[in-house]
Amino acid sequence: MDFSYSPQEEGFRADLRAWLADALPSGWGETVFEPEDEDERAMFRLAWEKKLHAGGWSGINWPVEYGGRGATLVERAIFAEEMARVGAPEGLNIIGHNLAGSTILRHGTEAQKQYFLPRILSSDDVWCQGFSEPNAGSDLASVRTRAERRGDRFIVNGQKIWTSFAQYSQWCFALVRTDPDAPKHKGLSFLLIDMKSPGVSIRPLRQISGECEFNETFFDDVEVPVANIVGDINDGWRIAMTTLAYERGPEDALGRQIRFSQELDKLIGTVAATPRGDAMLIDDPIVRQKLARAVTQVEVMRLNAVRTFSKYLNGDDRGPDASVIKLYWSHAAQNMYEAAMDILGPTAPIAAPDPLSAGGGRFQLSYLQSKAFTIYSGSSEIQRNIIGERMLGLPR
Amino acid sequence: MNFGFNEEQKSLGETVAALLADFPALTGPDPAQARDPAVWRALADLGLFALLVPEAQGGVGLTLVDVALAIEALGAGLAPPIAASTLIATDIIAREGTAAQRETLLPRIATGDVRIALAVMEDGQGYDPAQVRTMMGGNGVTGVKILVPDADIADMILVVARVDDRVGLVMLSRDARGVAIRHHADIDPSSGLCEVTLNGAAVMDGALIGHAGSGDVISRLMDAAAIVYAGMAMGIAARMLDASVDYAKTRVQFGQPIGAFQSIKHRCADMAVAVEAGRSAAYYAFWTAAENDPDRSRAASMAKAYCGEIARDVCNETVQIHGGMGFTWELGLHRFLRRAKVMEHGFGNHVWHYERIMAQTLAARAVVADARAA
């Protein structure tokens, strides 16, 4: 066990720090922030992602031949740490990087890798995920969107739902039914669909946070070249399981952990500066207990991710451990935002831009957003089934 | 960077677990039968107490991270607490002791000839070692220590006491003049919890450990003890998870194993997540102690607070999943529940450690703010 870094790894860190010092807007995080408007924020994040790519910081641990940097998983972790240190903006193409790219790298044809991977890294192609349907949520294998083969094309008809970032996406990977007569897990295929294809339409869905990050996506006689299948026809379930392992895995968790630890730090800063009667809110022992528990759980998120990283480095396969990671961070983060609303006290319900809003009202939005954590990328109930059956060997 | 154990470290854990399994009374239902002195000798013959002793004093020269899985096994096997206390004391003496103390004590610890109990708490003073009233003066050490595990079978007692207006560590012989020991009546009789009354207890020359140093010896003691207890708590939690899962696979009700019901399956899954989370906290803390990393105290407190809560929750769930059998004396789950409860309160409970985490976190923020201002 060793948490220290080699001279090469420290060199990687120093290079990244130097680049970040130049690349971030001056006053970033103190006087300069992300745009409030949802669409403007998306474009800001896209521009930041393209800047990272231009600087050579996109696809840290992807192979050089596909536009990556060819770095190690440890350097991937250092990258995440340094982004956290400076409070760097998020990207827009997270689904492209973490899910589409990782799945194509693992299961795609050489032609698919050559075409898609560099375009993901440059964010020329932003991706969305077409898995869930109105009647296929936790029971994902019962998707009904049909893809019929006609010559060198699939004709796709159906509806996907909760498609985050579809409005900004050029491409969508989708789980579709190619054999309606086969048992439900055996008749699925994994298709890459151009969102500009005729017959694709989207309708925004408003979330409890008031934002419209996700959508309904409709496919009406959409033509998809046969070359855009990943894996074999009717082997889509296996491919989708790879996607889900990345969606729930340590790379994803480490990125999120950084955001949570930044938010927690801001919460502590807010509490430390908030008067309560004759004292400060930070002096309240109950508040301190709640904060310390959040500090611990956010740190454990990081340690869980690094521990699982190390298992992969030491040659272990990706398995149900991804569900352990996801179940943990999703509930820990919800607990943290719930605690934030408790701690802020009577003014917690007052929203921005009201001058009396606590912490500028920022924790309210995060609190609302956090309700999605235990539902998306597999609800907690599904994660518990996976852990119970595949990790602990309990009967189905 | 690698957050994994090597083969030697894993093998050490398995060896200790196998040795303890040879003493079924340790985890049997009757705590009164669970204090077999042969266990100490067997652990000593295995070389457990030489592991943390530097090579110069006849030991193996390993660190706390090397013995983390062995300590987890001590927890899972409900080993006598004096084993953990002696390992903690070894760490303190090896790191903070004078050359003379190291030469005198460590070779005898390595061979298993010195068992050391740890005496920190006092009645009415909570968990904080800074609050102790026991004093060392010209007439020896005077005060009353409580909740000292296995004090009655120890050869020496490491006592937290006021010395020259500071809080320090004094090593006493259990047989010294002025030392009286009384057993507590308590929830876990196998922990050997004792009250130790010191009435001008005789002190040998050179009995003060780490007193000339940086004054950090008490925090090192609390950190090492918190980490070792966190590791043992995870041993108990992991063992209880295994027991729950095994029972859920074999106990049939309504025509199927109860583990097929989501009400049971999901509880087991939540326990598995908690065990992995607790291990992440504990293992990292072991590493910070081995390296004397600047994050050591914060990591130790996180581990102790969090692993203590997890062990408690997993023990509670395990009793529930076993239903009526879980509440029987005969099945013996109560032994783990009892030990976990005692350990939860040893060397600071979660409330005390969460406060310590907050103090550390705010201090670190202040350092960052000062650096920015400068």
mmCIF file of N, CA and C in Angstrom, chain B residues 67-109:
data_model
loop_
_atom_site.group_PDB
_atom_site.id
_atom_site.type_symbol
_atom_site.label_atom_id
_atom_site.label_comp_id
_atom_site.label_asym_id
_atom_site.label_seq_id
_atom_site.Cartn_x
_atom_site.Cartn_y
_atom_site.Cartn_z
ATOM 1 N N VAL B 67 0.461 -4.892 9.349
ATOM 2 C CA VAL B 67 -0.290 -5.764 10.261
ATOM 3 C C VAL B 67 -1.782 -5.430 10.265
ATOM 4 N N ALA B 68 -2.233 -4.583 9.321
ATOM 5 C CA ALA B 68 -3.639 -4.154 9.328
ATOM 6 C C ALA B 68 -4.593 -5.339 9.234
ATOM 7 N N LEU B 69 -4.291 -6.270 8.328
ATOM 8 C CA LEU B 69 -5.210 -7.401 8.150
ATOM 9 C C LEU B 69 -5.098 -8.379 9.317
ATOM 10 N N ALA B 70 -3.922 -8.452 9.934
ATOM 11 C CA ALA B 70 -3.784 -9.274 11.138
ATOM 12 C C ALA B 70 -4.629 -8.683 12.266
ATOM 13 N N ILE B 71 -4.653 -7.364 12.349
ATOM 14 C CA ILE B 71 -5.461 -6.697 13.378
ATOM 15 C C ILE B 71 -6.949 -6.896 13.095
ATOM 16 N N GLU B 72 -7.333 -6.823 11.826
ATOM 17 C CA GLU B 72 -8.724 -7.114 11.469
ATOM 18 C C GLU B 72 -9.089 -8.531 11.939
ATOM 19 N N ALA B 73 -8.148 -9.462 11.766
ATOM 20 C CA ALA B 73 -8.399 -10.847 12.193
ATOM 21 C C ALA B 73 -8.512 -10.950 13.714
ATOM 22 N N LEU B 74 -7.731 -10.146 14.442
ATOM 23 C CA LEU B 74 -7.855 -10.130 15.908
ATOM 24 C C LEU B 74 -9.268 -9.695 16.309
ATOM 25 N N GLY B 75 -9.803 -8.720 15.572
ATOM 26 C CA GLY B 75 -11.163 -8.270 15.850
ATOM 27 C C GLY B 75 -12.178 -9.352 15.549
ATOM 28 N N ALA B 76 -12.067 -9.923 14.348
ATOM 29 C CA ALA B 76 -13.035 -10.935 13.915
ATOM 30 C C ALA B 76 -13.028 -12.147 14.832
ATOM 31 N N GLY B 77 -11.851 -12.479 15.368
ATOM 32 C CA GLY B 77 -11.719 -13.666 16.208
ATOM 33 C C GLY B 77 -11.937 -13.388 17.691
ATOM 34 N N LEU B 78 -12.339 -12.174 18.023
ATOM 35 C CA LEU B 78 -12.533 -11.760 19.421
ATOM 36 C C LEU B 78 -11.322 -12.120 20.280
ATOM 37 N N ALA B 79 -10.146 -11.797 19.759
ATOM 38 C CA ALA B 79 -8.897 -12.060 20.489
ATOM 39 C C ALA B 79 -8.877 -11.252 21.782
ATOM 40 N N PRO B 80 -8.116 -11.688 22.771
ATOM 41 C CA PRO B 80 -8.033 -10.912 24.018
ATOM 42 C C PRO B 80 -7.555 -9.489 23.716
ATOM 43 N N PRO B 81 -8.184 -8.470 24.279
ATOM 44 C CA PRO B 81 -7.809 -7.079 23.981
ATOM 45 C C PRO B 81 -6.350 -6.762 24.295
ATOM 46 N N ILE B 82 -5.738 -7.517 25.199
ATOM 47 C CA ILE B 82 -4.347 -7.230 25.552
ATOM 48 C C ILE B 82 -3.423 -7.380 24.336
ATOM 49 N N ALA B 83 -3.841 -8.203 23.353
ATOM 50 C CA ALA B 83 -3.023 -8.360 22.143
ATOM 51 C C ALA B 83 -2.969 -7.030 21.393
ATOM 52 N N ALA B 84 -4.143 -6.408 21.196
ATOM 53 C CA ALA B 84 -4.175 -5.116 20.506
ATOM 54 C C ALA B 84 -3.471 -4.041 21.335
ATOM 55 N N SER B 85 -3.720 -4.032 22.649
ATOM 56 C CA SER B 85 -3.094 -3.010 23.509
ATOM 57 C C SER B 85 -1.577 -3.088 23.413
ATOM 58 N N THR B 86 -1.049 -4.308 23.403
ATOM 59 C CA THR B 86 0.399 -4.478 23.350
ATOM 60 C C THR B 86 0.951 -3.999 22.007
ATOM 61 N N LEU B 87 0.215 -4.262 20.924
ATOM 62 C CA LEU B 87 0.667 -3.786 19.608
ATOM 63 C C LEU B 87 0.675 -2.256 19.562
ATOM 64 N N ILE B 88 -0.348 -1.645 20.129
ATOM 65 C CA ILE B 88 -0.417 -0.174 20.153
ATOM 66 C C ILE B 88 0.760 0.385 20.971
ATOM 67 N N ALA B 89 0.995 -0.217 22.152
ATOM 68 C CA ALA B 89 2.102 0.239 23.005
ATOM 69 C C ALA B 89 3.439 0.056 22.292
ATOM 70 N N THR B 90 3.570 -1.033 21.531
ATOM 71 C CA THR B 90 4.815 -1.283 20.794
ATOM 72 C C THR B 90 5.078 -0.155 19.804
ATOM 73 N N ASP B 91 4.026 0.237 19.103
ATOM 74 C CA ASP B 91 4.163 1.331 18.136
ATOM 75 C C ASP B 91 4.661 2.598 18.831
ATOM 76 N N ILE B 92 4.091 2.891 20.011
ATOM 77 C CA ILE B 92 4.464 4.107 20.742
ATOM 78 C C ILE B 92 5.917 4.035 21.218
ATOM 79 N N ILE B 93 6.275 2.907 21.798
ATOM 80 C CA ILE B 93 7.639 2.784 22.335
ATOM 81 C C ILE B 93 8.664 2.831 21.199
ATOM 82 N N ALA B 94 8.349 2.129 20.087
ATOM 83 C CA ALA B 94 9.293 2.090 18.967
ATOM 84 C C ALA B 94 9.481 3.480 18.358
ATOM 85 N N ARG B 95 8.425 4.288 18.357
ATOM 86 C CA ARG B 95 8.518 5.597 17.704
ATOM 87 C C ARG B 95 8.924 6.715 18.657
ATOM 88 N N GLU B 96 8.453 6.612 19.905
ATOM 89 C CA GLU B 96 8.610 7.744 20.823
ATOM 90 C C GLU B 96 9.536 7.453 21.998
ATOM 91 N N GLY B 97 9.878 6.178 22.207
ATOM 92 C CA GLY B 97 10.683 5.820 23.371
ATOM 93 C C GLY B 97 12.125 6.289 23.257
ATOM 94 N N THR B 98 12.781 6.421 24.428
ATOM 95 C CA THR B 98 14.219 6.723 24.426
ATOM 96 C C THR B 98 14.975 5.455 24.040
ATOM 97 N N ALA B 99 16.255 5.618 23.723
ATOM 98 C CA ALA B 99 17.079 4.469 23.353
ATOM 99 C C ALA B 99 17.042 3.426 24.465
ATOM 100 N N ALA B 100 17.110 3.897 25.716
ATOM 101 C CA ALA B 100 17.129 2.956 26.848
ATOM 102 C C ALA B 100 15.802 2.203 26.939
ATOM 103 N N GLN B 101 14.699 2.930 26.751
ATOM 104 C CA GLN B 101 13.384 2.275 26.811
ATOM 105 C C GLN B 101 13.239 1.245 25.700
ATOM 106 N N ARG B 102 13.715 1.611 24.536
ATOM 107 C CA ARG B 102 13.614 0.675 23.408
ATOM 108 C C ARG B 102 14.426 -0.578 23.692
ATOM 109 N N GLU B 103 15.646 -0.396 24.211
ATOM 110 C CA GLU B 103 16.507 -1.558 24.452
ATOM 111 C C GLU B 103 15.964 -2.441 25.574
ATOM 112 N N THR B 104 15.335 -1.811 26.561
ATOM 113 C CA THR B 104 14.833 -2.582 27.701
ATOM 114 C C THR B 104 13.547 -3.321 27.358
ATOM 115 N N LEU B 105 12.626 -2.595 26.715
ATOM 116 C CA LEU B 105 11.275 -3.147 26.568
ATOM 117 C C LEU B 105 11.056 -3.954 25.287
ATOM 118 N N LEU B 106 11.553 -3.427 24.173
ATOM 119 C CA LEU B 106 11.154 -4.009 22.883
ATOM 120 C C LEU B 106 11.584 -5.472 22.691
ATOM 121 N N PRO B 107 12.818 -5.859 23.079
ATOM 122 C CA PRO B 107 13.166 -7.284 22.890
ATOM 123 C C PRO B 107 12.239 -8.214 23.669
ATOM 124 N N ARG B 108 11.797 -7.784 24.845
ATOM 125 C CA ARG B 108 10.913 -8.630 25.648
ATOM 126 C C ARG B 108 9.494 -8.619 25.095
ATOM 127 N N ILE B 109 9.090 -7.499 24.497
ATOM 128 C CA ILE B 109 7.780 -7.474 23.819
ATOM 129 C C ILE B 109 7.802 -8.439 22.637
#
